[in-house]
mmCIF file of C-alpha atoms in Angstrom:
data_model
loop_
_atom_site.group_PDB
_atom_site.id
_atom_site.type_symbol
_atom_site.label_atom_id
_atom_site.label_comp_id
_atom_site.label_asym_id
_atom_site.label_seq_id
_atom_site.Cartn_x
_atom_site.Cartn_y
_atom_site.Cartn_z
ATOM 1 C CA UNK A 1 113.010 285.181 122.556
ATOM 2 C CA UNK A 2 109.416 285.362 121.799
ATOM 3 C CA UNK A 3 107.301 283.781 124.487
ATOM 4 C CA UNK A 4 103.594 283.346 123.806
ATOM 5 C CA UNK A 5 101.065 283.299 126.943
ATOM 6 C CA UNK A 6 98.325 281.048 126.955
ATOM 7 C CA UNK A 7 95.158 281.594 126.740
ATOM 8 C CA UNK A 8 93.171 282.796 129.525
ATOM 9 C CA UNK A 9 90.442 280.509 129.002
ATOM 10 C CA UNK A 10 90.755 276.919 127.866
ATOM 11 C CA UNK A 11 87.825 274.954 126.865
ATOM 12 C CA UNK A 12 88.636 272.791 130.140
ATOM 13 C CA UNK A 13 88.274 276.419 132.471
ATOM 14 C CA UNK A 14 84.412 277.363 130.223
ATOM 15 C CA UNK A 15 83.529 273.944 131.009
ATOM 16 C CA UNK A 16 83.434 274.298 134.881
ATOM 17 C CA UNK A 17 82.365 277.790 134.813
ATOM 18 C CA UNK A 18 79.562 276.481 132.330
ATOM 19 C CA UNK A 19 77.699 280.458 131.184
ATOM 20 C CA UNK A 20 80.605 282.103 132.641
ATOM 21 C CA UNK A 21 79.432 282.261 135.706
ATOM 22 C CA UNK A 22 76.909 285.431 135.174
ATOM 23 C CA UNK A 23 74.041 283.018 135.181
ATOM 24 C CA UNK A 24 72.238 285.057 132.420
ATOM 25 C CA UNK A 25 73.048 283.398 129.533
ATOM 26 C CA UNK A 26 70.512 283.127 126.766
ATOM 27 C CA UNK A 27 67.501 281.022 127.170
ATOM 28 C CA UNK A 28 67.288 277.859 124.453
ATOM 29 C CA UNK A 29 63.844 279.447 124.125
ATOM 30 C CA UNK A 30 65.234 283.192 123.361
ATOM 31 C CA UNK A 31 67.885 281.879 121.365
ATOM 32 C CA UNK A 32 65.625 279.975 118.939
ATOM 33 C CA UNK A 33 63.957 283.555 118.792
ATOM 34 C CA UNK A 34 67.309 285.445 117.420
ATOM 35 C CA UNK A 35 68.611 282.511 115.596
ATOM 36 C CA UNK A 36 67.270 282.919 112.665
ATOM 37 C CA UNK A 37 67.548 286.746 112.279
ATOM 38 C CA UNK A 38 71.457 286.296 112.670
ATOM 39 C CA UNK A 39 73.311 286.619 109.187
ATOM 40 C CA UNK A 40 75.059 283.341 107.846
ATOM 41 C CA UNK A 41 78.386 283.005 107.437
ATOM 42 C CA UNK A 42 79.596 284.244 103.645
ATOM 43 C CA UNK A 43 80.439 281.223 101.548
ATOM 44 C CA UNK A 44 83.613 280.965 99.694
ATOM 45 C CA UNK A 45 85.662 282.600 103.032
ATOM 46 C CA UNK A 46 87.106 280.903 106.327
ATOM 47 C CA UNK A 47 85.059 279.215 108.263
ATOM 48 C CA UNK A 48 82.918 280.824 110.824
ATOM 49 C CA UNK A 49 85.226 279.978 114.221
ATOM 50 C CA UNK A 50 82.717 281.876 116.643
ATOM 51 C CA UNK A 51 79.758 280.644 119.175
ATOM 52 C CA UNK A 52 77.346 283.545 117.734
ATOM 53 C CA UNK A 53 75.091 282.377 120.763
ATOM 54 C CA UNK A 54 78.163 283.092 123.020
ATOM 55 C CA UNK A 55 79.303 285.851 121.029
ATOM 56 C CA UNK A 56 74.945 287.774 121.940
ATOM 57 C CA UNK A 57 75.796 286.371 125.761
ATOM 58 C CA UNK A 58 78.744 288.804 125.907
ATOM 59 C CA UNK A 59 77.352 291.463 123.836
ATOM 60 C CA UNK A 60 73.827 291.335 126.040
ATOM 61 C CA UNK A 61 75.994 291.160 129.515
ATOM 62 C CA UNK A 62 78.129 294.629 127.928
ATOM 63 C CA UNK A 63 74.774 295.799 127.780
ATOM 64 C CA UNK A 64 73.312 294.503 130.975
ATOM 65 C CA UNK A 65 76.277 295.759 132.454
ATOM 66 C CA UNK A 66 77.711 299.212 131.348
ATOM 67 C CA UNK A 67 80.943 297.202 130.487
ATOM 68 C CA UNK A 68 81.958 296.903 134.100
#
């Protein structure tokens, strides 16, 4: 039998953790910055299902980081 886990985050878990507890999530002031350079989403397909301004906190905190 099949059994799927759940996920590891629920919206209830991001809530209380708020910017994932790094505390170096983008700026509103930034963001407006890289908004508009950020590609829209292609018409005629699924509907875009990711944060893009969560999506630039992970990929600047990879960054930041090394990936540790």
């Amino acid at each position: 039998m099949y059994y799927r886990r759940p996920p590891m985050w629920t919206p209830q878990d991001r809530r209380l953790v708020g910017d994932y507890g790094a505390g170096q999530a983008l700026s509103d002031d930034r963001y407006r910055l890289i908004e508009p350079r950020l590609p829209a989403a292609k018409p005629g397909g699924r509907p875009r299902s990711t944060n893009m301004r969560r999506l630039l906190d992970a990929l600047f905190c990879v960054v930041r980081t090394g990936g540790q």
